[in-house]
Short mmCIF file of C-alpha atoms and ligand atoms in Angstrom, two decimals:
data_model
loop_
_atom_site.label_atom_id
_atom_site.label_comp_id
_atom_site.label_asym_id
_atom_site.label_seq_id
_atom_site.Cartn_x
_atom_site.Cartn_y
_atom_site.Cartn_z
CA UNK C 1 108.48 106.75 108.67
CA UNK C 2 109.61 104.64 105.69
CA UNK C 3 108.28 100.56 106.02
CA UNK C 4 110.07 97.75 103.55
CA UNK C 5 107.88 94.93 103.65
CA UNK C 6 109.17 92.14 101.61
CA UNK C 7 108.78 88.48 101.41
CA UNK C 8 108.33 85.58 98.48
CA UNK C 9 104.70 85.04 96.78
CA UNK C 10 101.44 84.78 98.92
CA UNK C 11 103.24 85.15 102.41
CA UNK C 12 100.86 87.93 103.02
CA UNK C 13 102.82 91.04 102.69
CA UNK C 14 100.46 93.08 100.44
CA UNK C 15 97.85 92.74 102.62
CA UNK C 16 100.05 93.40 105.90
CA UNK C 17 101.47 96.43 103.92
CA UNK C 18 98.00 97.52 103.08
CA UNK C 19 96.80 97.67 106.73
CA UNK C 20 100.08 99.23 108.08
CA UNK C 21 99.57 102.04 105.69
CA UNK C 22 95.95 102.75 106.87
CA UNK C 23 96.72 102.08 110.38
CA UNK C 24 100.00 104.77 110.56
CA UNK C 25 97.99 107.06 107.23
CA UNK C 26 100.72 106.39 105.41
CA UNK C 27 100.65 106.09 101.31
CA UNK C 28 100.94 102.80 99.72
CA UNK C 29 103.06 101.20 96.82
CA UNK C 30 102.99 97.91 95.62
CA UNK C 31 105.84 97.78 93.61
CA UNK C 32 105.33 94.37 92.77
CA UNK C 33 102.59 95.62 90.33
CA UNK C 34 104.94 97.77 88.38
CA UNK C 35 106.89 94.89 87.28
CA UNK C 36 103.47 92.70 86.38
CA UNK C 37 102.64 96.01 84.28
CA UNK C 38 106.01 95.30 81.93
CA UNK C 39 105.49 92.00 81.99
CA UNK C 40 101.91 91.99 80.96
CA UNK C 41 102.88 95.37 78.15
CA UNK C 42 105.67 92.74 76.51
CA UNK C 43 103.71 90.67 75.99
CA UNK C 44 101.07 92.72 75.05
CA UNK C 45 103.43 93.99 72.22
CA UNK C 46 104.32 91.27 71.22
CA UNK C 47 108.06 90.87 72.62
CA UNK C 48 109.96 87.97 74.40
CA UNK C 49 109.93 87.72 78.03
CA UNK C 50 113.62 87.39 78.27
CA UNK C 51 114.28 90.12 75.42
CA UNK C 52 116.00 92.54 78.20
CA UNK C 53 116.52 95.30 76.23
CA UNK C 54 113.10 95.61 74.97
CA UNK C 55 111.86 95.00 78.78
CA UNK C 56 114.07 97.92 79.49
CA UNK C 57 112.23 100.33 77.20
CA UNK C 58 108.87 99.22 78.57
CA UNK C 59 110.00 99.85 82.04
CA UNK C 60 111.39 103.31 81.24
CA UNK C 61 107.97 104.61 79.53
CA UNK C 62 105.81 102.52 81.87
CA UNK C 63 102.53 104.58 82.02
CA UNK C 64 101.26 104.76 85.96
CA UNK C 65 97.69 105.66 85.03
CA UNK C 66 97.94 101.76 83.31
CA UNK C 67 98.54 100.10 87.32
CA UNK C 68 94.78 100.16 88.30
CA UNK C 69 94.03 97.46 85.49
CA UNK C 70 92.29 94.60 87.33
CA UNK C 71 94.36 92.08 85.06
CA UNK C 72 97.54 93.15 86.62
CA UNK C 73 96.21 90.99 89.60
CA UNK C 74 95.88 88.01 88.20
CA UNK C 75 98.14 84.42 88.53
CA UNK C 76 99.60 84.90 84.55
CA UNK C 77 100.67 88.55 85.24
CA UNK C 78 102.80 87.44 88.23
CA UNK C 79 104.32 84.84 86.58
CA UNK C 80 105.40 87.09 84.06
CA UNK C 81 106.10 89.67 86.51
CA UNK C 82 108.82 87.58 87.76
CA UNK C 83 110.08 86.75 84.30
CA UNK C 84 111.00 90.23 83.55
CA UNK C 85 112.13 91.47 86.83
CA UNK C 86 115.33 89.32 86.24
CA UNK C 87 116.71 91.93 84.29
CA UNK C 88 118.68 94.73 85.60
CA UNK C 89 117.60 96.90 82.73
CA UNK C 90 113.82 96.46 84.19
CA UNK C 91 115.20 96.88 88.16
CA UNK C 92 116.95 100.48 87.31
CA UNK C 93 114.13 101.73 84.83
CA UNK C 94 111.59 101.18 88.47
CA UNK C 95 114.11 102.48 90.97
CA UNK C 96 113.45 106.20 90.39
CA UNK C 97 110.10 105.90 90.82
CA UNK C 98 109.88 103.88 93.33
CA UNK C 99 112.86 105.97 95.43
CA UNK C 100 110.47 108.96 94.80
CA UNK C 101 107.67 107.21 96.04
CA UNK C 102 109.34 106.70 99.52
CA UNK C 103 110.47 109.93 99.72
CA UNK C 104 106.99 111.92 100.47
CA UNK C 105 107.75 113.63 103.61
CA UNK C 106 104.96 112.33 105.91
CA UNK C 107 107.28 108.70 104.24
CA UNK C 108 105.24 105.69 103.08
CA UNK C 109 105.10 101.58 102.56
CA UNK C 110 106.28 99.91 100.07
CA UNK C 111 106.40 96.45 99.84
CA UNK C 112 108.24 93.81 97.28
CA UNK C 113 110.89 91.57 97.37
CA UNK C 114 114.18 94.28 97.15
CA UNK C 115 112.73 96.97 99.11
CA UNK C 116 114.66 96.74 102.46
CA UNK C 117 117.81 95.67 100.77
CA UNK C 118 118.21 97.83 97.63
CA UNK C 119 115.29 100.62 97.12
CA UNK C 120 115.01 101.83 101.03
CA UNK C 121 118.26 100.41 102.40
CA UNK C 122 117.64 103.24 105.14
CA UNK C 123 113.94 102.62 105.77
CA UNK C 124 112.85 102.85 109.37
CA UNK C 125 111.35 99.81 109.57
CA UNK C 126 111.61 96.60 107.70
CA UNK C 127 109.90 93.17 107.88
CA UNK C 128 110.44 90.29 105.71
CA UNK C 129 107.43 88.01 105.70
CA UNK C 130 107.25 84.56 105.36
CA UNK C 131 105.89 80.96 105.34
CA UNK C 132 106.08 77.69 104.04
CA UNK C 133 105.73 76.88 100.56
CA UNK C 134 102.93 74.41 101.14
CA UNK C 135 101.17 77.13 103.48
CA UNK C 136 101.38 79.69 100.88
CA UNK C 137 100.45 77.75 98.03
CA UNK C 138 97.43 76.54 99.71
CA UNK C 139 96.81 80.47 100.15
CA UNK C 140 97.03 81.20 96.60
CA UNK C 141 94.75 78.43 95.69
CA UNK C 142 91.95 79.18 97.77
CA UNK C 143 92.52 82.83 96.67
CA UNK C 144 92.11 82.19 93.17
CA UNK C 145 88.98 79.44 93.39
CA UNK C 146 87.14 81.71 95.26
CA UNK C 147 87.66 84.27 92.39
CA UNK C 148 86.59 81.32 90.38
CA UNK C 149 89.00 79.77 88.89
CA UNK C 150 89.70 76.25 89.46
CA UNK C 151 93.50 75.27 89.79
CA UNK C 152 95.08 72.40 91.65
CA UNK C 153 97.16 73.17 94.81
CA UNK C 154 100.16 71.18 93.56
CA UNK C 155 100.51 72.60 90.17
CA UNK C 156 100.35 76.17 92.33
CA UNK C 157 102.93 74.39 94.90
CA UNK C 158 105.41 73.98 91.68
CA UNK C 159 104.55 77.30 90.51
CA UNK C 160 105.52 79.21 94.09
CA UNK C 161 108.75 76.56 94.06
CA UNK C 162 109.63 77.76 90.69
CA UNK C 163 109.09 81.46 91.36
CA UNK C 164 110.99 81.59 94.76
CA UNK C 165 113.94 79.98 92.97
CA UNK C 166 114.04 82.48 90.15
CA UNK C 167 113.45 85.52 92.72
CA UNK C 168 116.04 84.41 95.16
CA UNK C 169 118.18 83.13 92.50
CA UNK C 170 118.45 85.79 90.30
CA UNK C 171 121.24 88.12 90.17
CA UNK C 172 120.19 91.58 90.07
CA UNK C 173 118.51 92.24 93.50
CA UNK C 174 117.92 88.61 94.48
CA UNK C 175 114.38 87.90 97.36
CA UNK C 176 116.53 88.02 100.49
CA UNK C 177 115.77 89.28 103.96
CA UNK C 178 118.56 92.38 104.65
CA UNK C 179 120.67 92.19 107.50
CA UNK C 180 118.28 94.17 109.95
CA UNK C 181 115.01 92.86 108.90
CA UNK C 182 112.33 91.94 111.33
CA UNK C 183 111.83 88.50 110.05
CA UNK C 184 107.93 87.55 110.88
CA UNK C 185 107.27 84.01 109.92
CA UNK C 186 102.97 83.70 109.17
CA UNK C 187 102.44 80.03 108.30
CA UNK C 188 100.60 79.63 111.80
CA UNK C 189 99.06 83.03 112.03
CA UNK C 190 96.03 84.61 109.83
CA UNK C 191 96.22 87.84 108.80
CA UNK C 192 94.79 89.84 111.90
CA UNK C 193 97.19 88.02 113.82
CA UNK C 194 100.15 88.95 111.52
CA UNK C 195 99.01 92.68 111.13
CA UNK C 196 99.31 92.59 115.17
CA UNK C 197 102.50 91.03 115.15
CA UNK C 198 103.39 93.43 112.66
CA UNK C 199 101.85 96.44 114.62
CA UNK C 200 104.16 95.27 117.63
CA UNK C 201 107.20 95.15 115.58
CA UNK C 202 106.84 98.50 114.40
CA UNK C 203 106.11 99.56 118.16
CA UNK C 204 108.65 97.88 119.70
CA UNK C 205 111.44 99.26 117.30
CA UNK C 206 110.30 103.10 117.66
CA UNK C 207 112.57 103.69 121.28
CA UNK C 208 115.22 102.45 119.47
CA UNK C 209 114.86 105.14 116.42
CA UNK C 210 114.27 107.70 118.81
O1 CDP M 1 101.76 88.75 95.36
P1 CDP M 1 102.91 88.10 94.74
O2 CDP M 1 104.06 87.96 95.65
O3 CDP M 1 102.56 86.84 94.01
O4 CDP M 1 103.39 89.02 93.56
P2 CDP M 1 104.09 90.44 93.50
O5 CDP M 1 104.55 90.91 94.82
O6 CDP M 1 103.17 91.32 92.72
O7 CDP M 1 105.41 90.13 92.62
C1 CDP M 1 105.36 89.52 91.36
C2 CDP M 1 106.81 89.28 90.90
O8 CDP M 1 107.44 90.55 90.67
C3 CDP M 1 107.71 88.58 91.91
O9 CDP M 1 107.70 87.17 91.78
C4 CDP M 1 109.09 89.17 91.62
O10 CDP M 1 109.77 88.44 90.65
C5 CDP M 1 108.80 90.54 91.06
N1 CDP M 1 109.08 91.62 92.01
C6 CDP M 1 110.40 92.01 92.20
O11 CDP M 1 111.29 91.43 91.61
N2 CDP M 1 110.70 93.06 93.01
C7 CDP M 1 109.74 93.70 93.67
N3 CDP M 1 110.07 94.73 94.46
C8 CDP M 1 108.40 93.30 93.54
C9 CDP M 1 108.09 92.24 92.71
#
């Protein structure tokens, strides 16, 4: 069984992704950390965030062993994650692995923002996650004070604004739910309820794949 779980910044996904994979033993990929890897390596090197070409080349020899780094979690590396994954170069340097990924036989989760729509356009099961940006942004602020960092909710508000614009904006494999999503909406629920929702999703599609 193949899940695409996509959605826009802090709507929950990784974490709803995370407990679908333990709770069906499926693996795991969170492809948005391969494109905070480039992201974080360009600049890292010392190149532009808009050089595509050069964004290219660091998605093509992208070393996996470099996706545990703690730093890859952070608010910059997203930001800059989003930055590069405008490029098409980037997009088709990740597919491959990221098509490989999915294929294990036993299948797998993946979640991102393109995953239903262009990496597993046949995947069993897919879910596009949202919520308001006011809900979300209050999300990612708590998130990153209790890590201990103090930011203000409305600079983070601008910042999710800005990067749903760019994803869904963007030309090469824009944020958009595909036709035959599941669309689950979180901005009232928290995440045990969501996982649940999620869990009946999933359950209530399977006669229908059968
Ligand atoms: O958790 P959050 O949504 O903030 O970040 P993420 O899922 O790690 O994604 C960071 C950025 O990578 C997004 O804003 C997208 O621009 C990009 N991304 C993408 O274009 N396609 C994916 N499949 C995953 C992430």
């Amino acid at each position: 069984m193949i899940i695409a779980i996509d959605g826009p910044a802090a709507a929950g996904k990784g974490t709803i992704a995370q407990r679908l994979a333990t709770h069906y033993g499926l693996a795991y990929l969170d492809t948005g950390l391969l494109y905070r890897a480039v992201g974080w390596e360009m600049t890292k090197r010392g190149f532009d965030l808009d050089d595509a070409e050069a964004a290219g080349q660091v998605a093509s020899s992208l070393d996996v062993e470099s996706l545990a780094d703690p730093v890859l979690r952070g608010h910059r590396a997203g930001e800059r994650a989003s930055r590069v994954a405008v490029h098409p170069q980037v997009r088709n340097a990740l597919l491959k692995f990221q098509r490989d990924f999915a294929s294990r036989p036993e299948g797998a989760v993946l979640d991102g923002r393109d995953i239903g729509t262009t990496i597993c356009p046949n995947a069993d099961i897919k879910i596009f996650v949202t919520a308001t940006a006011e809900v979300r942004a209050r999300r990612r602020t708590d998130e990153l004070n209790a890590k201990g960092r103090t930011v203000a909710y409305p600079r983070i508000l601008d910042e999710i604004r800005a990067r749903d614009a760019r994803d869904a904006g963007r030309v090469a494999a824009p944020l958009k739910p595909a036709v035959d999503a599941h669309l689950l909406d979180t901005t009232d629920k928290d995440i045990e309820t969501a996982f649940r929702a999620a869990v009946d999703i999933i359950e209530r599609a399977k006669p229908e794949r059968e």
